Amino acid sequence: MAQIVKRAYMYRFYPTPGQADYPTFKSRKKSRASAEYTRSAFRWRDGTLTLAKMSEPLRIVWSRPLPEGAEPSTVTVSRDSAGRWFVSILVEEMIRPLDPTDNRMGVDAGITALVTLSTGEKVTNPRHERADRRKLAKAQRALARKAKGSANRAKARLKVARVYARIADRRRDFLHKLSTRLVRENQTVVIEDLTVRTMVRNHTLARAISDASWRELRSALEYKAAWYGRELVVVDRWFPSSKLCSACGALQDTMPLNVRTWECACGASHDRDVNAAKNILAAGLAER
Ligand SMILES: [Zn+2]
C-alpha cells in the first residue's frame, strides 16, 4: 500500500550579495549551524523559495527536482564549517512499495572493505576517499603548526573543513546509492548491531569515518526498508559471526583480526568477511 512520508531534500544555495538578512547562528563551535522556518516564515511560489524579510528568492542549485506538486512544510537553512550554505526542504511524498522479491542479503561491516555481502561481493569505500583522507591528514598537520589566534590558523582551519566536507559529501552520496540498491534488490537485509563495537574502538580518523559510514548506512537502510515494504533484521551484537564456519557451523576458538582467509576442519575455505556476512544472513533469517 502506498504511504505518505515526510522527506527532506537538501540543496546548496548561494547568498545574494547585499542581502543582509541571512540567519545569524549563535553557536560558532557547532560544525553545522542551522535555522528553521515554518510555513508562515517562507514563501513558496512557482518553484522559488523566499525567506521572510527577504526581497529575493534563494539562489538554489536544484541538483535534483522536488517531487511534482510538492508543498514544503518546513525549510531549514544551514551553513557548514566549510562556509557553504544549504537549504533543506521538507515535503510530504507518496511512496509506493516495491514488488516483492525472494532475494535476501547479509551485510558485514568491514575493515578492508566498507561492507562485504553474503553473495561474496565486497563494496569498497568511495573512489577518491583514500586520496582525500591523505589530504585531510596533511591539512590537519598544517593547522597544528599555525599559531593560535593567527589569521593563518583561521585559513588552515577552513582548509581542513573543506576537505572534510568533500569526504562527507562523497560518502553520503555513495551510502545513499548503496542503501537504495540493497533495499531494491532484496526482500530481507540482515546487518549486525555494532553499537558496542563502535564504542570500544580507539578513534583514529579512518575509524571514525568508517563508524560514521556504518551508522549512516544503517539508518538509511532502516527508513528505506520501511518505505519500500522491505525487511531489515538487526542481529545481536554478541553473535560470533567471524568465528563460525558458515558451511558446517563449527565455532573456532579465536579469529585474530589479521586472519583474512582460513580453512575449517570440515574442508571449507573461507574469506573472513564473506563467511561473516553469510553467518549474519543465516542468524537474521533464524531470528525472524
Ligand atoms: Zn566447517
mmCIF file of C-alpha atoms and ligand atoms in Angstrom:
data_model
loop_
_atom_site.group_PDB
_atom_site.id
_atom_site.type_symbol
_atom_site.label_atom_id
_atom_site.label_comp_id
_atom_site.label_asym_id
_atom_site.label_seq_id
_atom_site.Cartn_x
_atom_site.Cartn_y
_atom_site.Cartn_z
ATOM 1 C CA MET A 1 0.000 0.000 0.000
ATOM 2 C CA ALA A 2 1.314 3.439 -0.848
ATOM 3 C CA GLN A 3 2.117 5.622 2.108
ATOM 4 C CA ILE A 4 2.751 9.293 2.620
ATOM 5 C CA VAL A 5 6.132 10.030 4.172
ATOM 6 C CA LYS A 6 7.912 13.225 5.120
ATOM 7 C CA ARG A 7 11.111 13.567 3.171
ATOM 8 C CA ALA A 8 13.819 16.189 3.292
ATOM 9 C CA TYR A 9 15.527 17.426 0.145
ATOM 10 C CA MET A 10 18.799 19.242 0.641
ATOM 11 C CA TYR A 11 20.302 21.749 -1.778
ATOM 12 C CA ARG A 12 23.150 24.203 -1.825
ATOM 13 C CA PHE A 13 22.413 27.842 -2.361
ATOM 14 C CA TYR A 14 24.485 30.956 -2.878
ATOM 15 C CA PRO A 15 23.773 34.019 -0.752
ATOM 16 C CA THR A 16 22.754 37.023 -2.816
ATOM 17 C CA PRO A 17 25.336 39.791 -2.398
ATOM 18 C CA GLY A 18 23.976 42.738 -0.500
ATOM 19 C CA GLN A 19 21.150 40.738 1.021
ATOM 20 C CA ALA A 20 21.896 41.117 4.698
ATOM 21 C CA ASP A 21 19.144 39.073 6.274
ATOM 22 C CA TYR A 22 20.671 35.617 6.343
ATOM 23 C CA PRO A 23 20.174 33.928 9.667
ATOM 24 C CA THR A 24 22.858 34.574 12.235
ATOM 25 C CA PHE A 25 23.836 31.485 14.132
ATOM 26 C CA LYS A 26 24.528 31.701 17.817
ATOM 27 C CA SER A 27 26.945 28.833 18.218
ATOM 28 C CA ARG A 28 30.112 29.043 16.134
ATOM 29 C CA LYS A 29 31.511 25.880 17.664
ATOM 30 C CA LYS A 30 29.000 23.517 16.114
ATOM 31 C CA SER A 31 30.122 22.025 12.828
ATOM 32 C CA ARG A 32 26.748 22.787 11.317
ATOM 33 C CA ALA A 33 24.667 25.768 12.422
ATOM 34 C CA SER A 34 21.048 25.920 11.302
ATOM 35 C CA ALA A 35 17.818 27.923 11.475
ATOM 36 C CA GLU A 36 14.342 26.515 10.884
ATOM 37 C CA TYR A 37 11.487 28.286 9.084
ATOM 38 C CA THR A 38 7.945 27.045 9.479
ATOM 39 C CA ARG A 39 5.230 27.516 6.852
ATOM 40 C CA SER A 40 4.468 31.133 7.727
ATOM 41 C CA ALA A 41 8.121 32.175 7.574
ATOM 42 C CA PHE A 42 8.775 31.497 3.903
ATOM 43 C CA ARG A 43 7.015 31.822 0.570
ATOM 44 C CA TRP A 44 6.964 29.034 -1.999
ATOM 45 C CA ARG A 45 5.804 30.146 -5.414
ATOM 46 C CA ASP A 46 6.454 28.884 -8.967
ATOM 47 C CA GLY A 47 9.361 26.774 -7.779
ATOM 48 C CA THR A 48 11.088 29.601 -5.948
ATOM 49 C CA LEU A 49 11.672 29.887 -2.235
ATOM 50 C CA THR A 50 11.794 33.217 -0.434
ATOM 51 C CA LEU A 51 12.508 33.507 3.278
ATOM 52 C CA ALA A 52 10.642 36.000 5.454
ATOM 53 C CA LYS A 53 12.058 39.523 5.328
ATOM 54 C CA MET A 54 13.938 38.811 2.109
ATOM 55 C CA SER A 55 13.120 40.509 -1.148
ATOM 56 C CA GLU A 56 14.773 37.966 -3.446
ATOM 57 C CA PRO A 57 14.266 34.196 -3.630
ATOM 58 C CA LEU A 58 17.187 31.995 -2.549
ATOM 59 C CA ARG A 59 19.595 31.166 -5.359
ATOM 60 C CA ILE A 60 19.220 27.410 -5.016
ATOM 61 C CA VAL A 61 21.176 24.867 -7.056
ATOM 62 C CA TRP A 62 18.421 22.374 -7.919
ATOM 63 C CA SER A 63 20.684 19.327 -8.090
ATOM 64 C CA ARG A 64 17.601 17.084 -8.216
ATOM 65 C CA PRO A 65 13.972 18.091 -8.653
ATOM 66 C CA LEU A 66 11.467 18.275 -5.817
ATOM 67 C CA PRO A 67 8.610 15.817 -6.416
ATOM 68 C CA GLU A 68 5.933 17.291 -8.641
ATOM 69 C CA GLY A 69 3.343 19.349 -6.806
ATOM 70 C CA ALA A 70 5.322 19.185 -3.551
ATOM 71 C CA GLU A 71 4.390 21.758 -0.933
ATOM 72 C CA PRO A 72 7.233 22.436 1.506
ATOM 73 C CA SER A 73 6.128 22.342 5.146
ATOM 74 C CA THR A 74 9.392 23.334 6.807
ATOM 75 C CA VAL A 75 12.584 24.847 5.476
ATOM 76 C CA THR A 76 15.930 24.692 7.272
ATOM 77 C CA VAL A 77 18.822 26.928 6.340
ATOM 78 C CA SER A 78 22.290 25.904 7.468
ATOM 79 C CA ARG A 79 25.934 26.678 6.966
ATOM 80 C CA ASP A 80 28.624 24.064 7.391
ATOM 81 C CA SER A 81 32.097 24.615 8.814
ATOM 82 C CA ALA A 82 33.478 24.991 5.296
ATOM 83 C CA GLY A 83 31.278 28.093 4.945
ATOM 84 C CA ARG A 84 28.826 26.563 2.455
ATOM 85 C CA TRP A 85 25.117 27.367 2.638
ATOM 86 C CA PHE A 86 22.409 24.713 2.417
ATOM 87 C CA VAL A 87 18.655 24.644 2.455
ATOM 88 C CA SER A 88 16.761 21.528 3.465
ATOM 89 C CA ILE A 89 13.162 21.414 2.243
ATOM 90 C CA LEU A 90 10.726 19.090 3.983
ATOM 91 C CA VAL A 91 7.874 17.806 1.804
ATOM 92 C CA GLU A 92 5.232 15.128 2.024
ATOM 93 C CA GLU A 93 5.659 12.483 -0.608
ATOM 94 C CA MET A 94 3.716 9.440 -1.760
ATOM 95 C CA ILE A 95 5.901 6.326 -1.726
ATOM 96 C CA ARG A 96 4.833 3.032 -3.281
ATOM 97 C CA PRO A 97 6.281 -0.266 -2.045
ATOM 98 C CA LEU A 98 8.457 -2.247 -4.464
ATOM 99 C CA ASP A 99 7.345 -5.576 -5.915
ATOM 100 C CA PRO A 100 8.285 -8.430 -3.553
ATOM 101 C CA THR A 101 11.409 -10.477 -4.323
ATOM 102 C CA ASP A 102 12.897 -13.706 -2.916
ATOM 103 C CA ASN A 103 16.404 -12.279 -2.526
ATOM 104 C CA ARG A 104 17.930 -11.987 0.940
ATOM 105 C CA MET A 105 21.262 -10.468 1.847
ATOM 106 C CA GLY A 106 23.648 -10.479 4.808
ATOM 107 C CA VAL A 107 25.886 -7.435 5.209
ATOM 108 C CA ASP A 108 29.146 -7.452 7.156
ATOM 109 C CA ALA A 109 30.686 -4.125 8.194
ATOM 110 C CA GLY A 110 34.249 -4.462 7.048
ATOM 111 C CA ILE A 111 37.749 -3.480 7.916
ATOM 112 C CA THR A 112 39.332 -3.713 4.492
ATOM 113 C CA ALA A 113 36.077 -3.247 2.559
ATOM 114 C CA LEU A 114 33.339 -0.866 3.691
ATOM 115 C CA VAL A 115 30.864 -3.730 3.590
ATOM 116 C CA THR A 116 31.012 -7.336 2.421
ATOM 117 C CA LEU A 117 27.859 -9.031 1.146
ATOM 118 C CA SER A 118 26.851 -12.647 1.682
ATOM 119 C CA THR A 119 26.988 -13.110 -2.096
ATOM 120 C CA GLY A 120 30.745 -12.603 -1.870
ATOM 121 C CA GLU A 121 30.771 -9.058 -3.212
ATOM 122 C CA LYS A 122 32.994 -6.532 -1.449
ATOM 123 C CA VAL A 123 31.894 -2.932 -1.551
ATOM 124 C CA THR A 124 34.880 -0.657 -1.090
ATOM 125 C CA ASN A 125 34.997 2.921 0.078
ATOM 126 C CA PRO A 126 34.059 5.618 -2.439
ATOM 127 C CA ARG A 127 36.617 6.418 -5.095
ATOM 128 C CA HIS A 128 38.991 9.227 -4.139
ATOM 129 C CA GLU A 129 38.393 8.661 -0.425
ATOM 130 C CA ARG A 130 41.913 7.374 0.181
ATOM 131 C CA ALA A 131 43.460 10.392 -1.546
ATOM 132 C CA ASP A 132 41.063 12.735 0.252
ATOM 133 C CA ARG A 133 41.986 11.241 3.610
ATOM 134 C CA ARG A 134 45.666 11.850 2.874
ATOM 135 C CA LYS A 135 44.864 15.466 2.023
ATOM 136 C CA LEU A 136 42.875 15.753 5.224
ATOM 137 C CA ALA A 137 45.764 14.457 7.336
ATOM 138 C CA LYS A 138 48.103 16.915 5.624
ATOM 139 C CA ALA A 139 45.734 19.844 6.215
ATOM 140 C CA GLN A 140 45.411 18.844 9.857
ATOM 141 C CA ARG A 141 49.166 18.761 10.315
ATOM 142 C CA ALA A 142 49.411 22.216 8.734
ATOM 143 C CA LEU A 143 46.717 23.503 11.092
ATOM 144 C CA ALA A 144 48.566 22.141 14.125
ATOM 145 C CA ARG A 145 51.649 24.168 13.182
ATOM 146 C CA LYS A 146 49.859 27.525 12.984
ATOM 147 C CA ALA A 147 49.961 29.924 15.954
ATOM 148 C CA LYS A 148 46.746 30.169 17.994
ATOM 149 C CA GLY A 149 44.589 33.145 17.068
ATOM 150 C CA SER A 150 46.513 33.931 13.876
ATOM 151 C CA ALA A 151 44.903 34.645 10.510
ATOM 152 C CA ASN A 152 46.858 31.755 9.021
ATOM 153 C CA ARG A 153 45.350 29.430 11.568
ATOM 154 C CA ALA A 154 41.827 30.512 10.599
ATOM 155 C CA LYS A 155 42.727 29.869 6.955
ATOM 156 C CA ALA A 156 44.183 26.462 7.769
ATOM 157 C CA ARG A 157 41.079 25.548 9.748
ATOM 158 C CA LEU A 158 38.846 26.417 6.794
ATOM 159 C CA LYS A 159 41.035 24.236 4.563
ATOM 160 C CA VAL A 160 40.565 21.270 6.935
ATOM 161 C CA ALA A 161 36.812 21.882 6.981
ATOM 162 C CA ARG A 162 36.654 21.984 3.169
ATOM 163 C CA VAL A 163 38.498 18.690 2.711
ATOM 164 C CA TYR A 164 36.370 17.075 5.394
ATOM 165 C CA ALA A 165 33.180 18.387 3.788
ATOM 166 C CA ARG A 166 34.207 16.887 0.450
ATOM 167 C CA ILE A 167 34.816 13.485 2.051
ATOM 168 C CA ALA A 168 31.464 13.650 3.838
ATOM 169 C CA ASP A 169 29.599 14.667 0.655
ATOM 170 C CA ARG A 170 31.035 11.864 -1.440
ATOM 171 C CA ARG A 171 30.434 9.358 1.312
ATOM 172 C CA ARG A 172 26.820 10.451 1.791
ATOM 173 C CA ASP A 173 26.125 10.162 -1.909
ATOM 174 C CA PHE A 174 27.782 6.746 -2.024
ATOM 175 C CA LEU A 175 25.878 5.399 1.009
ATOM 176 C CA HIS A 176 22.632 6.734 -0.404
ATOM 177 C CA LYS A 177 23.155 4.740 -3.603
ATOM 178 C CA LEU A 178 24.338 1.628 -1.748
ATOM 179 C CA SER A 179 21.369 1.557 0.651
ATOM 180 C CA THR A 180 18.924 2.115 -2.216
ATOM 181 C CA ARG A 181 20.495 -0.743 -4.151
ATOM 182 C CA LEU A 182 20.426 -3.163 -1.189
ATOM 183 C CA VAL A 183 16.785 -2.362 -0.453
ATOM 184 C CA ARG A 184 15.741 -2.567 -4.111
ATOM 185 C CA GLU A 185 17.405 -5.911 -4.764
ATOM 186 C CA ASN A 186 16.469 -7.732 -1.555
ATOM 187 C CA GLN A 187 13.318 -8.506 0.364
ATOM 188 C CA THR A 188 15.299 -9.001 3.574
ATOM 189 C CA VAL A 189 18.580 -7.334 4.528
ATOM 190 C CA VAL A 190 20.395 -8.525 7.656
ATOM 191 C CA ILE A 191 23.017 -6.425 9.434
ATOM 192 C CA GLU A 192 24.868 -6.589 12.750
ATOM 193 C CA ASP A 193 24.234 -4.280 15.657
ATOM 194 C CA LEU A 194 27.599 -2.592 16.069
ATOM 195 C CA THR A 195 26.764 -0.088 18.798
ATOM 196 C CA VAL A 196 29.100 -1.562 21.378
ATOM 197 C CA ARG A 197 31.871 -2.468 18.968
ATOM 198 C CA THR A 198 31.915 1.131 17.811
ATOM 199 C CA MET A 199 32.196 2.498 21.324
ATOM 200 C CA VAL A 200 35.132 0.391 22.459
ATOM 201 C CA ARG A 201 37.208 1.076 19.335
ATOM 202 C CA ASN A 202 40.066 3.507 19.526
ATOM 203 C CA HIS A 203 39.207 6.512 17.476
ATOM 204 C CA THR A 204 41.617 7.047 14.675
ATOM 205 C CA LEU A 205 40.358 9.290 11.928
ATOM 206 C CA ALA A 206 39.882 6.452 9.446
ATOM 207 C CA ARG A 207 37.994 4.517 12.101
ATOM 208 C CA ALA A 208 35.747 7.455 12.963
ATOM 209 C CA ILE A 209 34.866 7.888 9.293
ATOM 210 C CA SER A 210 34.092 4.187 8.871
ATOM 211 C CA ASP A 211 31.967 4.145 12.012
ATOM 212 C CA ALA A 212 30.051 7.201 10.853
ATOM 213 C CA SER A 213 29.544 5.496 7.476
ATOM 214 C CA TRP A 214 28.132 2.439 9.144
ATOM 215 C CA ARG A 215 25.674 4.487 11.222
ATOM 216 C CA GLU A 216 24.565 6.393 8.134
ATOM 217 C CA LEU A 217 24.144 3.196 6.153
ATOM 218 C CA ARG A 218 22.120 1.575 8.904
ATOM 219 C CA SER A 219 19.743 4.484 9.320
ATOM 220 C CA ALA A 220 19.281 4.774 5.546
ATOM 221 C CA LEU A 221 18.507 1.039 5.356
ATOM 222 C CA GLU A 222 16.011 1.444 8.194
ATOM 223 C CA TYR A 223 13.918 4.158 6.610
ATOM 224 C CA LYS A 224 14.179 2.878 3.052
ATOM 225 C CA ALA A 225 13.119 -0.633 4.114
ATOM 226 C CA ALA A 226 10.088 0.922 5.829
ATOM 227 C CA TRP A 227 9.261 2.995 2.746
ATOM 228 C CA TYR A 228 9.539 0.231 0.190
ATOM 229 C CA GLY A 229 7.980 -2.702 2.032
ATOM 230 C CA ARG A 230 11.272 -4.459 2.743
ATOM 231 C CA GLU A 231 12.555 -6.022 5.944
ATOM 232 C CA LEU A 232 15.685 -5.040 7.844
ATOM 233 C CA VAL A 233 16.824 -7.513 10.530
ATOM 234 C CA VAL A 234 19.479 -6.479 13.042
ATOM 235 C CA VAL A 235 21.267 -9.402 14.717
ATOM 236 C CA ASP A 236 22.669 -9.377 18.203
ATOM 237 C CA ARG A 237 25.959 -7.637 18.767
ATOM 238 C CA TRP A 238 27.481 -10.662 20.523
ATOM 239 C CA PHE A 239 26.811 -13.051 17.672
ATOM 240 C CA PRO A 240 30.224 -14.634 16.750
ATOM 241 C CA SER A 241 29.855 -14.049 13.006
ATOM 242 C CA SER A 242 33.604 -14.254 12.259
ATOM 243 C CA LYS A 243 34.386 -17.362 14.292
ATOM 244 C CA LEU A 244 31.636 -19.581 12.917
ATOM 245 C CA CYS A 245 32.107 -21.802 9.862
ATOM 246 C CA SER A 246 29.185 -20.957 7.579
ATOM 247 C CA ALA A 247 29.458 -24.412 5.947
ATOM 248 C CA CYS A 248 29.392 -26.752 8.974
ATOM 249 C CA GLY A 249 28.604 -24.483 11.933
ATOM 250 C CA ALA A 250 31.796 -25.299 13.883
ATOM 251 C CA LEU A 251 32.916 -22.488 16.178
ATOM 252 C CA GLN A 252 36.617 -21.559 16.086
ATOM 253 C CA ASP A 253 38.303 -20.657 19.375
ATOM 254 C CA THR A 254 39.911 -17.493 18.099
ATOM 255 C CA MET A 255 39.900 -15.463 14.916
ATOM 256 C CA PRO A 256 42.539 -12.714 15.131
ATOM 257 C CA LEU A 257 41.875 -9.588 13.061
ATOM 258 C CA ASN A 258 44.854 -10.219 10.780
ATOM 259 C CA VAL A 259 43.439 -13.551 9.570
ATOM 260 C CA ARG A 260 41.781 -12.710 6.234
ATOM 261 C CA THR A 261 41.262 -16.257 4.908
ATOM 262 C CA TRP A 262 41.062 -19.531 6.778
ATOM 263 C CA GLU A 263 40.228 -23.191 6.395
ATOM 264 C CA CYS A 264 37.815 -25.107 8.599
ATOM 265 C CA ALA A 265 38.371 -28.705 9.690
ATOM 266 C CA CYS A 266 35.374 -29.606 7.501
ATOM 267 C CA GLY A 267 37.412 -28.630 4.438
ATOM 268 C CA ALA A 268 35.633 -25.361 3.646
ATOM 269 C CA SER A 269 37.950 -22.441 2.927
ATOM 270 C CA HIS A 270 36.652 -19.008 3.833
ATOM 271 C CA ASP A 271 37.214 -15.386 3.114
ATOM 272 C CA ARG A 272 36.810 -13.931 6.590
ATOM 273 C CA ASP A 273 34.302 -11.208 5.674
ATOM 274 C CA VAL A 274 32.231 -13.242 3.211
ATOM 275 C CA ASN A 275 31.932 -16.002 5.815
ATOM 276 C CA ALA A 276 30.806 -13.434 8.397
ATOM 277 C CA ALA A 277 28.214 -11.988 6.009
ATOM 278 C CA LYS A 278 26.822 -15.491 5.338
ATOM 279 C CA ASN A 279 26.553 -16.145 9.081
ATOM 280 C CA ILE A 280 24.850 -12.815 9.648
ATOM 281 C CA LEU A 281 22.287 -13.667 6.966
ATOM 282 C CA ALA A 282 21.608 -17.113 8.485
ATOM 283 C CA ALA A 283 21.302 -15.663 12.003
ATOM 284 C CA GLY A 284 18.930 -12.970 10.799
ATOM 285 C CA LEU A 285 16.679 -15.418 8.990
ATOM 286 C CA ALA A 286 16.626 -17.678 12.073
ATOM 287 C CA GLU A 287 15.735 -14.760 14.345
ATOM 288 C CA ARG A 288 12.659 -13.624 12.479
HETATM 289 ZN ZN ZN B 1 33.369 -26.011 8.737
#
